[in-house]
JSON list of C-alpha atoms in Angstrom, two decimals:
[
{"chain": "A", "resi": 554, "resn": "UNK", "atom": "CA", "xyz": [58.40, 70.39, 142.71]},
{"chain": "A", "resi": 555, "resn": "UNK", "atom": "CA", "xyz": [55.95, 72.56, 140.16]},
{"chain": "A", "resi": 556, "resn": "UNK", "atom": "CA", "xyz": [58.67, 75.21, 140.09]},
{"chain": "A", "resi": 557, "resn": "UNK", "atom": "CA", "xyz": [61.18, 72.35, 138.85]},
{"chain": "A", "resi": 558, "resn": "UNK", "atom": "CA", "xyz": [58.80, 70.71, 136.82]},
{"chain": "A", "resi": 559, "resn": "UNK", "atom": "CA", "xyz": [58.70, 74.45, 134.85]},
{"chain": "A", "resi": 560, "resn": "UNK", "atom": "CA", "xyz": [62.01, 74.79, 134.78]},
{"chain": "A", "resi": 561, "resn": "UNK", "atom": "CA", "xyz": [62.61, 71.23, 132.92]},
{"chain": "A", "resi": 562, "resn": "UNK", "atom": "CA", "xyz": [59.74, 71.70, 130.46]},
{"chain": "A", "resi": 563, "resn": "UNK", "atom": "CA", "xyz": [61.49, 75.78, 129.63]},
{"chain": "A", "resi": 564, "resn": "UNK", "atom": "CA", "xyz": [64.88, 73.76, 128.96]},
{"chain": "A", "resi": 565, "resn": "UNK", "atom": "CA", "xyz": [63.21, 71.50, 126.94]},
{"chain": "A", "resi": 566, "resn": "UNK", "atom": "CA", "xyz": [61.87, 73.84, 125.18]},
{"chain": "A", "resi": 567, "resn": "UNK", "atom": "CA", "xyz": [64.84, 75.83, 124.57]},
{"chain": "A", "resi": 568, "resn": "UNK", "atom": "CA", "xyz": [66.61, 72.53, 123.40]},
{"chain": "A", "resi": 569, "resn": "UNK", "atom": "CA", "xyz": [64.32, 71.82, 121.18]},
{"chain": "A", "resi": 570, "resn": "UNK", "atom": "CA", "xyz": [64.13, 75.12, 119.62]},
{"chain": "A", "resi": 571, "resn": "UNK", "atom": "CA", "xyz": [68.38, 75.49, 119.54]},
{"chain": "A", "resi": 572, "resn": "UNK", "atom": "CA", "xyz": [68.33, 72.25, 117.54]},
{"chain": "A", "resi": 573, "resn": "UNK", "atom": "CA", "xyz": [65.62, 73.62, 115.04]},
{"chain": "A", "resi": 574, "resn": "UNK", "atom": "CA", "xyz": [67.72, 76.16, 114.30]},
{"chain": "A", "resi": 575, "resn": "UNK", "atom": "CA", "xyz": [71.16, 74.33, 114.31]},
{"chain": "A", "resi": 576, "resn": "UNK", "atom": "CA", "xyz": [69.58, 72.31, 111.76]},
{"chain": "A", "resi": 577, "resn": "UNK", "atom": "CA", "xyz": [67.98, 75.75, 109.55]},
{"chain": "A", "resi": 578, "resn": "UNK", "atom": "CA", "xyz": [71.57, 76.98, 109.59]},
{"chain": "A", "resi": 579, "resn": "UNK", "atom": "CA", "xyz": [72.78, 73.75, 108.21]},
{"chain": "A", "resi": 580, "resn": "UNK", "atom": "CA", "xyz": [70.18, 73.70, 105.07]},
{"chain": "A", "resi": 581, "resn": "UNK", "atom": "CA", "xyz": [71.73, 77.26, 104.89]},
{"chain": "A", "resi": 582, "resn": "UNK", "atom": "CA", "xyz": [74.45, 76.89, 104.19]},
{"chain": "A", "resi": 583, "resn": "UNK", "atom": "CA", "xyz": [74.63, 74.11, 102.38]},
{"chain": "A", "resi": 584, "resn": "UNK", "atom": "CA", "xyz": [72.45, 75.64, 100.06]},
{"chain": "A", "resi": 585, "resn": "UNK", "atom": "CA", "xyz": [74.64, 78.71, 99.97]},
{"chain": "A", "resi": 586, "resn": "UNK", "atom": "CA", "xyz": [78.38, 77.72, 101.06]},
{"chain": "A", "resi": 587, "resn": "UNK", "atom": "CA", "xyz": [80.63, 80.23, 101.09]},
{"chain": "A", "resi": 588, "resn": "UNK", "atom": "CA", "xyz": [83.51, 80.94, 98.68]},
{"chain": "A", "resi": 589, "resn": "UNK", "atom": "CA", "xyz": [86.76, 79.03, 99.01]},
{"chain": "A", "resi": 590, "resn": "UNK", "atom": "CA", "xyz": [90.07, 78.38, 98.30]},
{"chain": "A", "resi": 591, "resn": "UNK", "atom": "CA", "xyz": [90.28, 75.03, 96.30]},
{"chain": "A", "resi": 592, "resn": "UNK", "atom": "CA", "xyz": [92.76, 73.94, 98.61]},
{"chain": "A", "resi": 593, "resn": "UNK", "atom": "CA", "xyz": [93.49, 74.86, 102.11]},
{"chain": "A", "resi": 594, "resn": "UNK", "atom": "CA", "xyz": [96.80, 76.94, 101.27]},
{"chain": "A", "resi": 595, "resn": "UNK", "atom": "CA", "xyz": [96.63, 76.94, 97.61]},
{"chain": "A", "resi": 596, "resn": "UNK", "atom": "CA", "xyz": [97.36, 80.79, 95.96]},
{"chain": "A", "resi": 597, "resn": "UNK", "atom": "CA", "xyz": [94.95, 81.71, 93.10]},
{"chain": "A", "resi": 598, "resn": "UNK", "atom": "CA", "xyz": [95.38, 84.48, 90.75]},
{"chain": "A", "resi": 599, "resn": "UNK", "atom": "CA", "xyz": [92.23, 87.43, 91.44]},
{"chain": "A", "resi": 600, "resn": "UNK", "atom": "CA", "xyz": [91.35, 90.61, 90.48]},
{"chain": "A", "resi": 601, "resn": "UNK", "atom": "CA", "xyz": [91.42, 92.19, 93.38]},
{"chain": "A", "resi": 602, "resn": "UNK", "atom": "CA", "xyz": [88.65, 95.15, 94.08]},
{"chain": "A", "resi": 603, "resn": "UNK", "atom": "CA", "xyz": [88.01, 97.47, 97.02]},
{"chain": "A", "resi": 604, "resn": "UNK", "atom": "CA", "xyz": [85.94, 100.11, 97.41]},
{"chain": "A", "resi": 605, "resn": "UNK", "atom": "CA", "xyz": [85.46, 102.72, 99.86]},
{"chain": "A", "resi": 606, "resn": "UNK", "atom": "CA", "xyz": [82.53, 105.77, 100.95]},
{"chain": "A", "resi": 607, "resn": "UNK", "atom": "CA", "xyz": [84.36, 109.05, 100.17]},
{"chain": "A", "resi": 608, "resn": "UNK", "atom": "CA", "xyz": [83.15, 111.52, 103.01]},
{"chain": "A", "resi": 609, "resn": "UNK", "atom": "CA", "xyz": [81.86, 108.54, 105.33]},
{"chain": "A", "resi": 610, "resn": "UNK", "atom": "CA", "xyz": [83.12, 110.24, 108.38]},
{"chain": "A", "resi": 611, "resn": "UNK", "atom": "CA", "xyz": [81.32, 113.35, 108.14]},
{"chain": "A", "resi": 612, "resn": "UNK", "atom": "CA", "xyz": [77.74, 111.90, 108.33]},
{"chain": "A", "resi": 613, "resn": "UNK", "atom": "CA", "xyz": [75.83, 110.96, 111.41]},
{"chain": "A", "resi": 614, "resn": "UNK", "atom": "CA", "xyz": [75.66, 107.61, 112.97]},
{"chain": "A", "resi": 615, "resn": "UNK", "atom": "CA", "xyz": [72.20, 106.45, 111.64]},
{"chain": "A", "resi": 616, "resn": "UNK", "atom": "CA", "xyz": [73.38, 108.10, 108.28]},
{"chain": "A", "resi": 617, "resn": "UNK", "atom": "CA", "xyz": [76.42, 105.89, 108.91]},
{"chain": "A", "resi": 618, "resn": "UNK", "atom": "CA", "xyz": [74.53, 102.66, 109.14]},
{"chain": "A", "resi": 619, "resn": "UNK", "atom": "CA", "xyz": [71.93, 103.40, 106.32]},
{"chain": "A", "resi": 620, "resn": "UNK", "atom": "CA", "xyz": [75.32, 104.04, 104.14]},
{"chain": "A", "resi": 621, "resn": "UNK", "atom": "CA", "xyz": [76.55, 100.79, 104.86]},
{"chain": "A", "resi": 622, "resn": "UNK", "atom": "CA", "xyz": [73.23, 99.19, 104.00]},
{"chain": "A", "resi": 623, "resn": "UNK", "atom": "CA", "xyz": [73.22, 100.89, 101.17]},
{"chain": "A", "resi": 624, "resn": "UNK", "atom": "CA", "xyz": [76.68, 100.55, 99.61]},
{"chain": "A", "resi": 625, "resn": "UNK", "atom": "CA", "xyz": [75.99, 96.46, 99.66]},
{"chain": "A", "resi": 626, "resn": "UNK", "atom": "CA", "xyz": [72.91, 97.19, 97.98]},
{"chain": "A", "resi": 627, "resn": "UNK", "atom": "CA", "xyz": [74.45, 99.55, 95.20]},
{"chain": "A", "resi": 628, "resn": "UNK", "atom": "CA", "xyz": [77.27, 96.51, 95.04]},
{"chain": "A", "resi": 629, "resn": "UNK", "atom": "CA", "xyz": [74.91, 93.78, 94.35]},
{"chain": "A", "resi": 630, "resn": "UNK", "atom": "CA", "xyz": [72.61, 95.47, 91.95]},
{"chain": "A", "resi": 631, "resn": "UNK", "atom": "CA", "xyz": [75.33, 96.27, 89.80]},
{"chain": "A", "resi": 632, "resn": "UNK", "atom": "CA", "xyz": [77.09, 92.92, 90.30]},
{"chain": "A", "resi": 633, "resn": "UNK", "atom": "CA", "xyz": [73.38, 91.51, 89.10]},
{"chain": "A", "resi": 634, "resn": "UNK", "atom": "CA", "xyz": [73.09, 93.80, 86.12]},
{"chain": "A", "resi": 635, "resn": "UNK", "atom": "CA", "xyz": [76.62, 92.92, 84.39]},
{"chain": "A", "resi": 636, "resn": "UNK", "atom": "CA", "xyz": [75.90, 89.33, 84.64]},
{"chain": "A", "resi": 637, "resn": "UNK", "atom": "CA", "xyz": [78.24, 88.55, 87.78]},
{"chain": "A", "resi": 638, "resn": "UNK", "atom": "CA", "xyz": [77.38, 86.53, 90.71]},
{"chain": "A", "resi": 639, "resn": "UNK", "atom": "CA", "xyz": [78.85, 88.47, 93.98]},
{"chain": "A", "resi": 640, "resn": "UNK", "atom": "CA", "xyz": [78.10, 85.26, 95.68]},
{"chain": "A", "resi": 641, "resn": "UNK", "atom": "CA", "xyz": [81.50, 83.74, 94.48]},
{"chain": "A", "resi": 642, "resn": "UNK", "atom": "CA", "xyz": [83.45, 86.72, 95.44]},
{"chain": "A", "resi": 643, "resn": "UNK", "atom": "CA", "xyz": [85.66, 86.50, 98.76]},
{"chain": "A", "resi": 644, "resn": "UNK", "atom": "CA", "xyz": [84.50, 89.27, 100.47]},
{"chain": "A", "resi": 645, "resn": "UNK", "atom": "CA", "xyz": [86.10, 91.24, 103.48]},
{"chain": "A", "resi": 646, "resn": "UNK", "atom": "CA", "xyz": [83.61, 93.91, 104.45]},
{"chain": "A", "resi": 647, "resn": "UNK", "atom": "CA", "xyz": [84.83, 97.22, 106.40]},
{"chain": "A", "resi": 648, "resn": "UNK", "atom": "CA", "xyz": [81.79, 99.54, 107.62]},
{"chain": "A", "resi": 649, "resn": "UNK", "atom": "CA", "xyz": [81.90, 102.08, 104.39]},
{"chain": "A", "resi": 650, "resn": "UNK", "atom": "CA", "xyz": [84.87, 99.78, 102.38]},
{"chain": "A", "resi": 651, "resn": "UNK", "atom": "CA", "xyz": [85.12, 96.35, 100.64]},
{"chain": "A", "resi": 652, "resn": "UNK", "atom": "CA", "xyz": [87.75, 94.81, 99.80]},
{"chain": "A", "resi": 653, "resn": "UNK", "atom": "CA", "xyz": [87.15, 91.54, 97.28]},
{"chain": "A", "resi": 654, "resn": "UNK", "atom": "CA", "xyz": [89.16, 88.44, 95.78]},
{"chain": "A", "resi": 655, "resn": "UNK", "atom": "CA", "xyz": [86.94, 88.24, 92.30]},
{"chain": "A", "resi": 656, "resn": "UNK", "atom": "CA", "xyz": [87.81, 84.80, 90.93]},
{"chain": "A", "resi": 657, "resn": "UNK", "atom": "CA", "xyz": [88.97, 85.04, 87.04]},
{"chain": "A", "resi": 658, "resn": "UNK", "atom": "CA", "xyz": [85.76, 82.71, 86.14]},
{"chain": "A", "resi": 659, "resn": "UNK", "atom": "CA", "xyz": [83.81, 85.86, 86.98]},
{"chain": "A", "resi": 660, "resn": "UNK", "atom": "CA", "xyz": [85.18, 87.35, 83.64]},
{"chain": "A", "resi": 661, "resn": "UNK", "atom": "CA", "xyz": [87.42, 90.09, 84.80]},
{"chain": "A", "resi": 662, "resn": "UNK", "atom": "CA", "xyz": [87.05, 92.15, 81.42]},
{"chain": "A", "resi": 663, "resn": "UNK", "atom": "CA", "xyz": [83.09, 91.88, 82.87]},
{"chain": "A", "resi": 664, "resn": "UNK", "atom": "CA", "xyz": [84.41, 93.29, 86.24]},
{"chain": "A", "resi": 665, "resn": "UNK", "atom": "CA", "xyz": [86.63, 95.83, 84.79]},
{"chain": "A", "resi": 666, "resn": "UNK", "atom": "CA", "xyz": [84.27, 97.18, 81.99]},
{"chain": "A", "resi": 667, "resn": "UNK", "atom": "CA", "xyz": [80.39, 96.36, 83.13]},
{"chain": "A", "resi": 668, "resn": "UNK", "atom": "CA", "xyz": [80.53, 96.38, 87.00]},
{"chain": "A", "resi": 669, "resn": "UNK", "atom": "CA", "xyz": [81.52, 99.74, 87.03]},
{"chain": "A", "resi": 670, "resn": "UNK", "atom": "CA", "xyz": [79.60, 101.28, 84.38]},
{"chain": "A", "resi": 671, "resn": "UNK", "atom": "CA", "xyz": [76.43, 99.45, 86.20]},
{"chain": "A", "resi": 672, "resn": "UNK", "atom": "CA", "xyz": [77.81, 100.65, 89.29]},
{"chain": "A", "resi": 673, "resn": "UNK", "atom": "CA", "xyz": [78.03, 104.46, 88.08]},
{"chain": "A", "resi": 674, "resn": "UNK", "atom": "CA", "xyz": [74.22, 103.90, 87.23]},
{"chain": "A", "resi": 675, "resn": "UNK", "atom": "CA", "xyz": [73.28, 102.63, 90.11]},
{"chain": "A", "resi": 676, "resn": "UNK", "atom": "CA", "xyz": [74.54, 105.08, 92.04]},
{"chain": "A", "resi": 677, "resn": "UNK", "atom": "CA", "xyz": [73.26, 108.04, 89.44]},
{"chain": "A", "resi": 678, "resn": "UNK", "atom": "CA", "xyz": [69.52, 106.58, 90.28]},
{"chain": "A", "resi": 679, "resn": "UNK", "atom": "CA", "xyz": [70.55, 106.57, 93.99]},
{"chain": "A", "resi": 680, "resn": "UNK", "atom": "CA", "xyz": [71.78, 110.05, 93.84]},
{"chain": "A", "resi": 681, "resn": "UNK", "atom": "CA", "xyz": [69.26, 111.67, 91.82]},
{"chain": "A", "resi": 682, "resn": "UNK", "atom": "CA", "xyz": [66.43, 111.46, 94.70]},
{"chain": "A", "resi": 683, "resn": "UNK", "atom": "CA", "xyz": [68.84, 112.83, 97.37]},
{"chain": "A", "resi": 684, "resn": "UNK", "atom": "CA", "xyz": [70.00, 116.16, 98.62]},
{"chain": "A", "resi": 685, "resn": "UNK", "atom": "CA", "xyz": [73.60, 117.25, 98.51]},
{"chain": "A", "resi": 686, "resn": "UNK", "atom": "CA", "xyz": [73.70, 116.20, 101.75]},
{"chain": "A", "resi": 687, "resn": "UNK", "atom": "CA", "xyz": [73.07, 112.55, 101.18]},
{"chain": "A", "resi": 688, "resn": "UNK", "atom": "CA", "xyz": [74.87, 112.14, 98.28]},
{"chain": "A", "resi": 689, "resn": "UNK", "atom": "CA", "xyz": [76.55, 108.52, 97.95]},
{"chain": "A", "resi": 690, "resn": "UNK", "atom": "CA", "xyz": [80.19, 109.05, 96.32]},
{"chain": "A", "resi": 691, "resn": "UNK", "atom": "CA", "xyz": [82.53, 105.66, 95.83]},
{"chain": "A", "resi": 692, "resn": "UNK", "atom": "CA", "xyz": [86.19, 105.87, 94.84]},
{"chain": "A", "resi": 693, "resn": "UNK", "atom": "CA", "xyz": [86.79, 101.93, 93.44]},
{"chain": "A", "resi": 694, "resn": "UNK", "atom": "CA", "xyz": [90.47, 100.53, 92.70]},
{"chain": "A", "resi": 695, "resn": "UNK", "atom": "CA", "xyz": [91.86, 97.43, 91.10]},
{"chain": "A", "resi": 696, "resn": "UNK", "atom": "CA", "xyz": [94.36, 95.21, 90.74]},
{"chain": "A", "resi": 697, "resn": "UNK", "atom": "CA", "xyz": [95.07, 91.74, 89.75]},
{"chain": "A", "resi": 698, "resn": "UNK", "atom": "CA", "xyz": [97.40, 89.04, 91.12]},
{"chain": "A", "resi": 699, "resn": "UNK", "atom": "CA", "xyz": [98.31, 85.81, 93.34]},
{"chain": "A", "resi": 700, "resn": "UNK", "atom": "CA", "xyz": [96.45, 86.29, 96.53]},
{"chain": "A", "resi": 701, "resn": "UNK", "atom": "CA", "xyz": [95.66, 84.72, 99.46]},
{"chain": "A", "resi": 702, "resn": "UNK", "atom": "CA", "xyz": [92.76, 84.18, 102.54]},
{"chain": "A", "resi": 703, "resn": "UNK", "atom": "CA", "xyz": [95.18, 84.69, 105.66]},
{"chain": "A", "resi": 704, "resn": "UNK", "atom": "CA", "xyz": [94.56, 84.12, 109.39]},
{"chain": "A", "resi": 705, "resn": "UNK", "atom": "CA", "xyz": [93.17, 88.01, 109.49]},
{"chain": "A", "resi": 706, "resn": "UNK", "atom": "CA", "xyz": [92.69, 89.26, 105.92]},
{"chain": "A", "resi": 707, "resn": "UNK", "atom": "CA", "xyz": [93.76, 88.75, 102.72]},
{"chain": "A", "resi": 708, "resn": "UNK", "atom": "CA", "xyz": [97.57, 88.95, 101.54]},
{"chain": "A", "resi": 709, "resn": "UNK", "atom": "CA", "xyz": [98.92, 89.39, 98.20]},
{"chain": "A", "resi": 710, "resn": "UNK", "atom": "CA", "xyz": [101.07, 92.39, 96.59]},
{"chain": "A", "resi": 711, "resn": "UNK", "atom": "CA", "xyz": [98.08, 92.88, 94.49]},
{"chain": "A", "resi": 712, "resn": "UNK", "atom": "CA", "xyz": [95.73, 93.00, 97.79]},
{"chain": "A", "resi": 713, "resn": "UNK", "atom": "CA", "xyz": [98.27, 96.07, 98.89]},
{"chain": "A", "resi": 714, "resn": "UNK", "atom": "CA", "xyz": [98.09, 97.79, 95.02]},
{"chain": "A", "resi": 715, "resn": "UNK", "atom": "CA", "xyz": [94.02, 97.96, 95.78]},
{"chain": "A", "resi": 716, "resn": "UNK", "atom": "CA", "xyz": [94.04, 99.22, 98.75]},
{"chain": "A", "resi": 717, "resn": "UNK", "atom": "CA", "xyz": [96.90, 101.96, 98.28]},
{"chain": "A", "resi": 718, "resn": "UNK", "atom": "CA", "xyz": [94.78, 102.54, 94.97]},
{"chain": "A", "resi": 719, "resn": "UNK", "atom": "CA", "xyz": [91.63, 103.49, 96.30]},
{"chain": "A", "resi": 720, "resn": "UNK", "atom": "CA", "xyz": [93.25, 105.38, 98.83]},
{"chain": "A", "resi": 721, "resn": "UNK", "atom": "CA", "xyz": [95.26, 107.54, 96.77]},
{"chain": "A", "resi": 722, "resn": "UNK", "atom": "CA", "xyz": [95.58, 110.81, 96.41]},
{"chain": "A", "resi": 723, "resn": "UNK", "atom": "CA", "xyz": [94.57, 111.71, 92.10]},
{"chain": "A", "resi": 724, "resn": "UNK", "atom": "CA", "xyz": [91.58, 109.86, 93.06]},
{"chain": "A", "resi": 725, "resn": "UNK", "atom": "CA", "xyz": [90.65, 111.94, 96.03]},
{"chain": "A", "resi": 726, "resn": "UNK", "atom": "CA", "xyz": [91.06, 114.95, 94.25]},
{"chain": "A", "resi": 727, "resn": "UNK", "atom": "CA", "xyz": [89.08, 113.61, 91.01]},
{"chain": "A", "resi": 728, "resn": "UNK", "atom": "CA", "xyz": [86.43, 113.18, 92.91]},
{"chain": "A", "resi": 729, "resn": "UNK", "atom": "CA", "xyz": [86.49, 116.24, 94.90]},
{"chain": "A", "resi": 730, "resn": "UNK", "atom": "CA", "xyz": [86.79, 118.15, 91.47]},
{"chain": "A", "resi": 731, "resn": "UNK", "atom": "CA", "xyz": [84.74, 117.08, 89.45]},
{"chain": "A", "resi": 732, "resn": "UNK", "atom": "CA", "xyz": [80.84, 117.89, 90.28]},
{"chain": "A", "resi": 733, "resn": "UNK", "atom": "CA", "xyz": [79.10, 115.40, 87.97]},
{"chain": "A", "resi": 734, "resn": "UNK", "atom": "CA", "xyz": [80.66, 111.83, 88.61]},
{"chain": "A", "resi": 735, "resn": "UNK", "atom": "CA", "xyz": [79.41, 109.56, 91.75]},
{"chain": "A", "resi": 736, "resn": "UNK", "atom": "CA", "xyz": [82.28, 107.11, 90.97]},
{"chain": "A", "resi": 737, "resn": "UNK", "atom": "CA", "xyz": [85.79, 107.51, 90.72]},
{"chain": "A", "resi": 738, "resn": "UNK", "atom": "CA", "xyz": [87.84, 104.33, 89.69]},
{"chain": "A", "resi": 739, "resn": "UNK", "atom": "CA", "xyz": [91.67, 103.71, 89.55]},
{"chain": "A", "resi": 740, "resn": "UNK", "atom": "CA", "xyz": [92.79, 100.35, 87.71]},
{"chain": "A", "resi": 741, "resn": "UNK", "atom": "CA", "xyz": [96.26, 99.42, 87.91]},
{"chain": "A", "resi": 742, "resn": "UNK", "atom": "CA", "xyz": [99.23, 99.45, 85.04]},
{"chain": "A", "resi": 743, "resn": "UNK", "atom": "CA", "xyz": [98.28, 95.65, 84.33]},
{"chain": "A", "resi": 744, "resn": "UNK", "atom": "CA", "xyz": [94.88, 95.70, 84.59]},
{"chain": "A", "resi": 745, "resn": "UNK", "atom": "CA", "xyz": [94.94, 98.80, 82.13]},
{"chain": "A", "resi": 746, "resn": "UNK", "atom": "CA", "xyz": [97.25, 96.89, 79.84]},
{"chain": "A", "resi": 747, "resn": "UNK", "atom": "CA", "xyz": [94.95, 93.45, 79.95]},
{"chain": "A", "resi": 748, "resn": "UNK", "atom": "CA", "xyz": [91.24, 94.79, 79.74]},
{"chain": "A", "resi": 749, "resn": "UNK", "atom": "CA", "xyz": [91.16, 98.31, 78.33]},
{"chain": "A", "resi": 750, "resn": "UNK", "atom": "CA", "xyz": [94.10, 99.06, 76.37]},
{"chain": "A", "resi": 751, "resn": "UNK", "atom": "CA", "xyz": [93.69, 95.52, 74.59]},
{"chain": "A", "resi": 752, "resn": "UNK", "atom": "CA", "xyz": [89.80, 96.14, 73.89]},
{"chain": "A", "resi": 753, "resn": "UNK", "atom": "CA", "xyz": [89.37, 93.51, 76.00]},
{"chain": "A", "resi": 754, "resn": "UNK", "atom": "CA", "xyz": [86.32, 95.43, 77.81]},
{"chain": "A", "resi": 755, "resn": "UNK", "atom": "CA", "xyz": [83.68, 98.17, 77.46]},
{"chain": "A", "resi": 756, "resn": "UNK", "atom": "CA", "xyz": [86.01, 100.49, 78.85]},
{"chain": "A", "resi": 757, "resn": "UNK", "atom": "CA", "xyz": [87.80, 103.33, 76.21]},
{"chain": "A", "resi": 758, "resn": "UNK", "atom": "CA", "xyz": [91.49, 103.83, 76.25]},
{"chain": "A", "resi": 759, "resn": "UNK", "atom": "CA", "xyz": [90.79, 107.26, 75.75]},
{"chain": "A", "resi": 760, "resn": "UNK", "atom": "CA", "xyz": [89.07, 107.49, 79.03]},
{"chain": "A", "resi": 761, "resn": "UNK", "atom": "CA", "xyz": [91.68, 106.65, 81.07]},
{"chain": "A", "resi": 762, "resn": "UNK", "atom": "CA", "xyz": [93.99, 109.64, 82.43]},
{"chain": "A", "resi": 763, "resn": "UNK", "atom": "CA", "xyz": [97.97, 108.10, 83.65]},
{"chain": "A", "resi": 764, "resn": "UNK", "atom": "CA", "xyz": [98.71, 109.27, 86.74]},
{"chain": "A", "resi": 765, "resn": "UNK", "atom": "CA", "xyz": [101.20, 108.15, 89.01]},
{"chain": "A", "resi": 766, "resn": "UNK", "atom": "CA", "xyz": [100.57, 107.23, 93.02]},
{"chain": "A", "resi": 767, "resn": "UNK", "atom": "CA", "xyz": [103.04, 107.24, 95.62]},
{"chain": "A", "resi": 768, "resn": "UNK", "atom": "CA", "xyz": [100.87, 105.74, 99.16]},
{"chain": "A", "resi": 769, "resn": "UNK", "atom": "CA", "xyz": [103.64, 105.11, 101.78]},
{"chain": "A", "resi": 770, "resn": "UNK", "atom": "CA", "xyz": [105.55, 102.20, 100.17]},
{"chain": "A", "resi": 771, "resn": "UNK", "atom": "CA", "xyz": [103.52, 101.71, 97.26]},
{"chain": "A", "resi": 772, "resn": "UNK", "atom": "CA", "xyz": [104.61, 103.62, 94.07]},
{"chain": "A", "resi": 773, "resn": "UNK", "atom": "CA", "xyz": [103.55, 103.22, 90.77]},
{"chain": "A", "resi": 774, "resn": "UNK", "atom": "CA", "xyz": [101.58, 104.43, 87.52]},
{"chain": "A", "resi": 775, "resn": "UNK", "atom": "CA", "xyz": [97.90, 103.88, 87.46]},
{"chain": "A", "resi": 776, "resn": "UNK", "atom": "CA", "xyz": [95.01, 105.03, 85.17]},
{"chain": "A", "resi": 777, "resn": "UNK", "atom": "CA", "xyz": [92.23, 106.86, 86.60]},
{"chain": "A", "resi": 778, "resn": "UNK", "atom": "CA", "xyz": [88.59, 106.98, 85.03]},
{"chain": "A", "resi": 779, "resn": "UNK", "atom": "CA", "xyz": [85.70, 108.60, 85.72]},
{"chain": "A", "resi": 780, "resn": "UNK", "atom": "CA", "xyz": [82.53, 107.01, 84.44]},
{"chain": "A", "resi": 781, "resn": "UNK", "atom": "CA", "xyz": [80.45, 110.04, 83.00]},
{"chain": "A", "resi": 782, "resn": "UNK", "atom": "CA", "xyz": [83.02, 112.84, 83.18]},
{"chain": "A", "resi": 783, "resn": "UNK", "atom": "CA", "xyz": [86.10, 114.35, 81.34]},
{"chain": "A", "resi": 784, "resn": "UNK", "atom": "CA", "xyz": [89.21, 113.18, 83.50]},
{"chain": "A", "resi": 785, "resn": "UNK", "atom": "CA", "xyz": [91.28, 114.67, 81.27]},
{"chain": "A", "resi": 786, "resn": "UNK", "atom": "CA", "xyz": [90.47, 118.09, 81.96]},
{"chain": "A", "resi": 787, "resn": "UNK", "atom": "CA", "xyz": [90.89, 118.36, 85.54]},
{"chain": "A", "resi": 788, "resn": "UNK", "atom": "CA", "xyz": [93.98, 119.93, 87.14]},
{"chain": "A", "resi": 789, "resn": "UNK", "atom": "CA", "xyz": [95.64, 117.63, 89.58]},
{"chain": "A", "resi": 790, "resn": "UNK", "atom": "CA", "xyz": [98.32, 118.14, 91.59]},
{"chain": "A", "resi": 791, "resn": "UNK", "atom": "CA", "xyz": [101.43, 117.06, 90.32]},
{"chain": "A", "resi": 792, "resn": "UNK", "atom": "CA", "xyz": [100.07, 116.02, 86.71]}
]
């Protein structure tokens, strides 16, 4: 009988403290709900952003995992310092890779122009107390367009143009080149046209390098920049 009498007191206990924390979760996320859709099947235009780790694969598990912590960090901070609020973004994390649906209220000449210049810092003050070895290198692409939150992802041909982006191969190879740049970014034809080559953003025309990207079905022209070094002088293959 004392045995059972333990036993109902633990589960009361354990009830008790499931509810507590049923109800924390609720304040949480109330006070912090998650982006959205407007309407359950509704297609929004976004500037679509992904970025991935160049070299993850060659590090070390626990390297690995502090990477990952890291990258978020590096994210954020510069997200903070141009004025944006990541919090709205519709993020789809992947280990060393992101992949984000930035609303157009988040200023996309902000995203285009700021974020990355404030990401290039950010990872300059990263870099600069770390070996060779530990170096943190991003290649970031982007593309705008209707896209939207599917049953395992995002879909959208603009979704496909940042991923094939930041997976292509003039932006491997800039990076690889060049020893003085931590970020390498490739923005598409339209997203060249709208926030750079109208002024539209901090970002120089004459920074940009055309270059064109064939990544299995995707082909097209894109503009390749690299925050703190001379694109233009590199030799890629095939340009």
């Amino acid at each position: 009988m004392q045995q059972w009498h333990t036993i109902v007191q633990s589960g009361g206990s354990l009830l008790i403290f499931a509810a507590t924390a049923l109800r924390l979760i609720t304040v949480w996320r109330q006070s912090y709900p998650p982006p959205r859709l407007e309407a359950a099947g509704a297609t929004q235009r976004f500037l679509c952003l992904s970025v991935d780790v160049q070299g993850y694969a060659r590090n070390d598990d626990l390297r690995q995992a502090q990477i990952q912590h890291d990258l978020i960090d590096l994210l954020d901070q510069a997200g903070a310092r141009a004025g944006l609020d990541r919090r709205r973004w519709i993020r789809q994390p992947a280990g060393d890779a992101e992949l984000a649906l930035i609303p157009y209220a988040e200023a996309p000449a902000r995203v285009v122009g700021d974020f990355c210049l404030e990401l290039a810092a950010a990872l300059w003050r990263y870099n600069r107390v770390r070996d060779p070895i530990t170096r943190m290198r991003l290649r970031l692409a982007l593309d705008d367009g209707p896209a939207d939150v599917a049953r395992n992802g995002f879909a959208g041909q603009a979704v496909v143009g940042a991923s094939r982006l930041v997976g292509a191969a003039p932006l491997r190879h800039a990076l690889a080149l060049t020893g003085t740049a931590d970020l390498a970014v490739m923005l598409s034809d339209g997203v060249h046209r709208d926030w750079v080559r109208s002024g539209r953003s901090a970002v120089r025309p004459g920074w940009c390098r055309r270059v064109a990207v064939v990544e299995k079905e995707y082909a097209a022209d894109a503009w390749l920049w690299l925050p703190g070094a001379d694109v233009h002088g590199l030799v890629l293959a095939g340009h």
